[in-house]
Amino acid sequence: MPLSIPISFDMDDLPFNLSDLNNINTAALLTGSSIAVALTALLLLGRSPRYLKGPSEVGKRIISPNETEELCNGSANDVPEYDYIVVGGGTSGCVLASRLSENPQMKVLLLEAGGSGVEQIFSRIPAAFGRFMKSKHDFQLWTTPQTYAKGKSKFWPRPKLLGGCSSVNAMMFHIGVPSDYDEWADVMRGHDGADKWRFENFKKYIRKFETFTPHRKYPNVDASHHGTRGPIQTGYFAFLSKLSEKFINSCQHIGIPFSHDVNNPLTTIGITKYVSDCPEPICIPKNSFLLVTYIDAKGQRSSTETAYLTPAVLSRSNLTVATHAPVTRILFNAKTRSAHAVGVEFTSDSNSPMYIAGVRKEVILSAGAVHTPHILLLSGVGPADQLGKHGIACVQDIPGVGNHLIDHVVTQTRFRTKRGETLERLSDTSLRGILVNIALLLRWKFLGSGPLVSNLGEAVGFIQASDATLFPPVLFSKRLEDSASGPNGPDLEIYCTPVGYKSHGFEEIPKGDVVTISALLLRPFSKGTLTLKSGDPFEPPLIDPRYLEHPNDLEVLVRGMRLMLRIAKTEPFSDYLIHDSDPRLDHNLDEIDQTAMEEEVRERVETPYHPACSARMAPLEQGGVLDAKLRVYGIANLRVVDASAFPRIISGHTAAPCIAMAEFAAAELIGS
Ligand SMILES: Cc1cc2nc3c(=O)[nH]c(=O)nc-3n(C[C@H](O)[C@H](O)[C@H](O)COP(=O)(O)OP(=O)(O)OC[C@H]3O[C@@H](n4cnc5c(N)ncnc54)[C@H](O)[C@@H]3O)c2cc1C
C-alpha cells in the first residue's frame, strides 16, 4: 500500500536531528511552519535508540587488498569475527538478529545500510509513512522502461532503515491464504524439509511473531487464529474513515460479503467463497470493519525494529547492531574447492574506506528482494555469463539469481468526494490547518487515536476475478487462466484510501477532497529479472518486472477497474461522491470499451511495493537459488531470509511471511 500522504510536515524539513533535541532551545523552533514539526519532535523525545554508528567499530579497516586476501586464505588474525552476520536490518533481518542472539554463546552482527526507523516521525505516525519516499531514507529505485506498460519506467521506493519495509509500510496485517504456503511446500516437493513450509506446519511461526489484542467492537473475531505472545503487536486500532465504512457497505451490496477477519483461514479466503464455506450464519457487524494492522493500542506502528530490537535485546553483549553500514560483497574462501563464506565487506558510502568482518558459522542475507540478489551477484554468485561481463569472478554459477522477480501490480481510480470526507485536511498548511494538525498530533500522542492513526489502506476486499457473480460471463467474455494458489485463494484485491494520490503521491491530481480506490493483482503470471548494471555496488541494478507481459494479468486488472467503477456507483459509497468531469478523475471512466480499458490499465500500473522471488527457494534445475532450508545451493554457510526467497508470491501482503520466515530460520539455526 501507498503513498506520499499529505501531512503538512516533513522530516527532512527538520532543522536538527531528533537525537540532538536535548541540546536545542526548543522554544525557538516553535515559529511559523515549523510548529507542527517541532511539536512532533518534542513528543518523540527520549525514544532514540542507541546503535553503533557506522562500520568502524565492528570491522577491520582495509588498507591494502592483501588484508582481504588473508581473510579469504584463512591467515588473518586481527579481523573481528562473529558467529552470524546478518546483512540487512529490515523486516526479516531484525527478527533474525534478535532471535539468534537469544543464545548468549552466539556472537551476532547485524549490518544495516540505513539508520534507525524508530527515530523517524514518518515511521512513528501511521498516516505519515509515505513521507519516506524520495527522502534520504529511500534507495529511490526505478525499473527499466516497461514494454507492456507504455514504455514507462516505474518508481520503486525501497526504505533504507532499520525495520526496512516494516518501518514504512501501510501496516496491513495479512498472511495470505493457507494454500500459498502449501504451494511453497509443493515447489520443494521431494526435497529435505519441504513439508515444513506446509501451512499446518508453518503457521506456528506466523503465530509466534504476533500478539493480537481483541477489540470489544469486534467480538466475532476468533482469536485462536492469532498469536498471543509474539513481539509484533496487531489489532483493530487503526482509524476508519466514514468513507471507508461506506466502501465496505457498497462492497456488500454488490455481493462481496463482509469478513470480520481476513487472517482467519476460514474467512481470509476469497471473500466470495466465504458464504458457502462457512457452516455458521455470518454475523455482519453493521458499518464497522477495520483491517487488522501492525498498529498497537497506543496508535503506534509495530515494526520489527520496535518489536525485536528492544532496549533489553540491544543490551545483550553478544549482539552488535551497526547502522549506516551497507555491505558491498560477501567474501569466500580461496583455498577449499567448495565455496563457503568467510566474511563480508562493508563501508559507509561510496567514498569511504572499506571494512571487513569474519564469520564462523553463517552469513545470512536479509537485504530484501532487490538488494539480496544484487549483493549475491556482486559477490560472484549468479549466472556466470552475466558475472563475466562485469569482470566479477564467478564463485558459484547459479542462473536463478535475479531471475523470477515478481511484484504484485496495482491500478488506481480517483473520485471527488463531498467536502471534508477525506484525510485531505491533514495537508492543510493554512494557520487554521496547522492548528488542527497540532490538535491531531496531540490526540495521536496522548490518546493514540484520530486520523493520524489511519493506515490509509483502511478497507480491503479479496476476491477472485473469475467470480461469475461479480463478473458475469455475458459482460466479461475473455477466458481467464486460474492463477490462484488454491480453490479458495484470491487473485484480486481492492482497497479504499481516503486520500487522492497518483504515482505514489508525486503526480498532481485535482485539489480538494478526492478518494482513491485501488485494484491489486495478487497472482501475476508475468515475471521479470534483476541484473547488474555494473560491478559498482553503489550503482543500482537493472530492475525489469515485465509488468503485464502476460495477458492474463491485464484481464484481471481490467476486471478490477470495472469493479472499482461499479463500487463508486453503488450506494452508500456513491452518496459521498460528487461528479467531477476533470479528466484526472474517473467519474466517466466506465463509459470506455474493453480495448480502451486495457490501455488505461497499461497506463496506470504501479508497484504496490511487494517485489519477491528474486533469489527463490526452488529446485536448482527449475531456476532455484535456495534449498528448502533457505541455503544457497553449492555454498555451505550462506542463507537468504527475506522476500527474495519466496518460491511463489503469496496472494496477500508480504510482510507477515517475511517475519514468519525469519522466525522459522532462526528456530532452525538455534534448534528451538
Ligand atoms: C511503502 C510500502 C508499503 C507496504 N505496505 C505493506 C502492508 O501494508 N502490508 C504488508 O504486509 N506489506 C507491505 N509492504 C511490503 C512488505 O513490507 C515487504 O515486502 C517486506 O517487509 C519486505 O521485507 P524484507 O525483509 O524482504 O526486506 P526489507 O524490509 O526491505 O529489508 C531490507 C533491509 O536491508 C537493508 N539493506 C539493503 N541493502 C543493504 C546492504 N547492501 N547492506 C546492508 N543492508 C542493506 C535495507 O536498508 C533494509 O533495511 C509494503 C512495502 C512498502 C515499501
XYZ file of C-alpha atoms in Angstrom, residues 34 47 93 98 100 144 171 205 279-280 289 296 356 387 442 481 487 493 526 536 553 556 561 565-566 591 620:
27
model
C 7.886 24.549 11.960
C 12.927 7.439 22.215
C 16.878 -9.095 9.491
C 17.127 -10.739 17.867
C 19.863 -15.667 17.099
C 13.714 -0.192 -16.718
C 0.719 -1.781 8.258
C 5.903 -19.201 13.051
C -21.217 -23.517 8.097
C -22.423 -20.899 10.562
C -14.875 -3.016 9.758
C -0.590 -1.041 18.730
C 35.773 -6.455 6.672
C 29.182 -12.005 -13.896
C -1.684 15.692 20.488
C -6.372 -18.823 -16.528
C -9.525 -23.080 -4.807
C -7.703 -7.272 -4.008
C 4.423 -12.080 -15.601
C 29.898 -0.933 -8.744
C -2.555 -10.156 -15.735
C -7.578 -9.493 -14.128
C -11.017 -1.492 -12.819
C -16.054 1.829 -11.041
C -19.102 -0.199 -10.063
C -18.064 4.555 -20.486
C 18.133 -25.777 -8.803
